[in-house]
Short mmCIF file of C-alpha atoms in Angstrom, two decimals:
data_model
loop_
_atom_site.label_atom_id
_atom_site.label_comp_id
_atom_site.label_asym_id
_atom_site.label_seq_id
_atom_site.Cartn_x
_atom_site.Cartn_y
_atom_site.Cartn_z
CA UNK A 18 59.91 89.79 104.87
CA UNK A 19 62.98 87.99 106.19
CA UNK A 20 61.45 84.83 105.79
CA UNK A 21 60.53 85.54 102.23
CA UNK A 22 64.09 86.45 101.15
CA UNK A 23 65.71 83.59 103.05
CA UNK A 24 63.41 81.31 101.26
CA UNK A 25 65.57 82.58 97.97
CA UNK A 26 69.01 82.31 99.54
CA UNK A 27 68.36 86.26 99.78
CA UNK A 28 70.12 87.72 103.49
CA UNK A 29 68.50 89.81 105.09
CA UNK A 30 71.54 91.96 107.10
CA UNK A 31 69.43 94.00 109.45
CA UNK A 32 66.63 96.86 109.20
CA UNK A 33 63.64 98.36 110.85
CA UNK A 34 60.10 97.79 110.92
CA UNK A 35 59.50 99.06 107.01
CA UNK A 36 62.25 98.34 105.45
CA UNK A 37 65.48 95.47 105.20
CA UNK A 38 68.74 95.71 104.14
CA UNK A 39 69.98 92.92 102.12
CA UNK A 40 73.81 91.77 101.33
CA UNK A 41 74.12 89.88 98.80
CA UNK A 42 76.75 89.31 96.05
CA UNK A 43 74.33 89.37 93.06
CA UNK A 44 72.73 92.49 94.01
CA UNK A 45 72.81 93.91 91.10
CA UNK A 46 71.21 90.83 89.77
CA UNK A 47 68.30 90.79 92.20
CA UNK A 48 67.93 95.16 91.40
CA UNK A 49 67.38 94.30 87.35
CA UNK A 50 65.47 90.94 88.12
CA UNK A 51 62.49 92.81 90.55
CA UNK A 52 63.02 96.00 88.54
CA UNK A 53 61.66 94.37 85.61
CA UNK A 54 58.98 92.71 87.53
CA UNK A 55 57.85 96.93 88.84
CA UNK A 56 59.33 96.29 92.49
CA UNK A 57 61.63 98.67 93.36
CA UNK A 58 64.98 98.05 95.47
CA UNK A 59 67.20 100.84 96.49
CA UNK A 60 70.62 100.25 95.84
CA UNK A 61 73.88 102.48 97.64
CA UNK A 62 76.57 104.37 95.71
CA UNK A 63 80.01 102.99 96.90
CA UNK A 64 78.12 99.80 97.97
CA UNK A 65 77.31 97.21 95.26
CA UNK A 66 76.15 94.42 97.47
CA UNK A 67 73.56 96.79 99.37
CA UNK A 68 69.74 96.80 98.55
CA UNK A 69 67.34 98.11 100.51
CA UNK A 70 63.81 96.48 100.32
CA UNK A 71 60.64 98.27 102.12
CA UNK A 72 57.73 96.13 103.30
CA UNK A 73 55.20 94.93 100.56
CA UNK A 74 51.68 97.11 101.46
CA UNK A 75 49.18 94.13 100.97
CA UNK A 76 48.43 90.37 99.60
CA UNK A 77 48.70 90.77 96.02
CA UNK A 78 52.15 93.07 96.89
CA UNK A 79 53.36 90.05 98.69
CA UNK A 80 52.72 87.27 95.84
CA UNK A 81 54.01 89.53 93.73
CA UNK A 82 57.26 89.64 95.41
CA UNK A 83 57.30 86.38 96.15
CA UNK A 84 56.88 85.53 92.48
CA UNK A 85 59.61 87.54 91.09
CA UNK A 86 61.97 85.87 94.05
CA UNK A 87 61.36 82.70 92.72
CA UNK A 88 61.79 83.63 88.67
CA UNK A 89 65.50 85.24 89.63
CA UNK A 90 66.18 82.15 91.99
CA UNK A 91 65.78 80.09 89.07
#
């Protein structure tokens, strides 16, 4: 998952083994961007550059994540 989102320009700031936390100045940005696409981010009162991102379950969960990386990137 780390290298996905650093692919992007998308830090990865630290985690566990389901789920990364992500700084990142656009945040709010990348929340609308995979919202719209129907993945979900979790994003922290009090911290607007926080996201939270859990691991994609299979294949088709990965490309789709990977494809909605690359439309906001754009």
């Amino acid at each position: 998952l780390d290298a996905l989102f650093g692919c992007f320009g998308v830090p990865v700031a630290s985690g566990t083994t389901l789920f990364r936390y992500i700084r990142l100045r656009d945040a709010a940005g990348l929340f609308s961007a995979l919202g719209e696409r129907g993945i979900l981010l979790r994003h922290f009162f009090g911290q607007p550059h926080v996201l939270r991102a859990g691991l994609p379950g299979g294949g088709e969960e990965w490309q789709r994540l990977e494809s909605a990386l690359a439309d906001w990137a754009q």
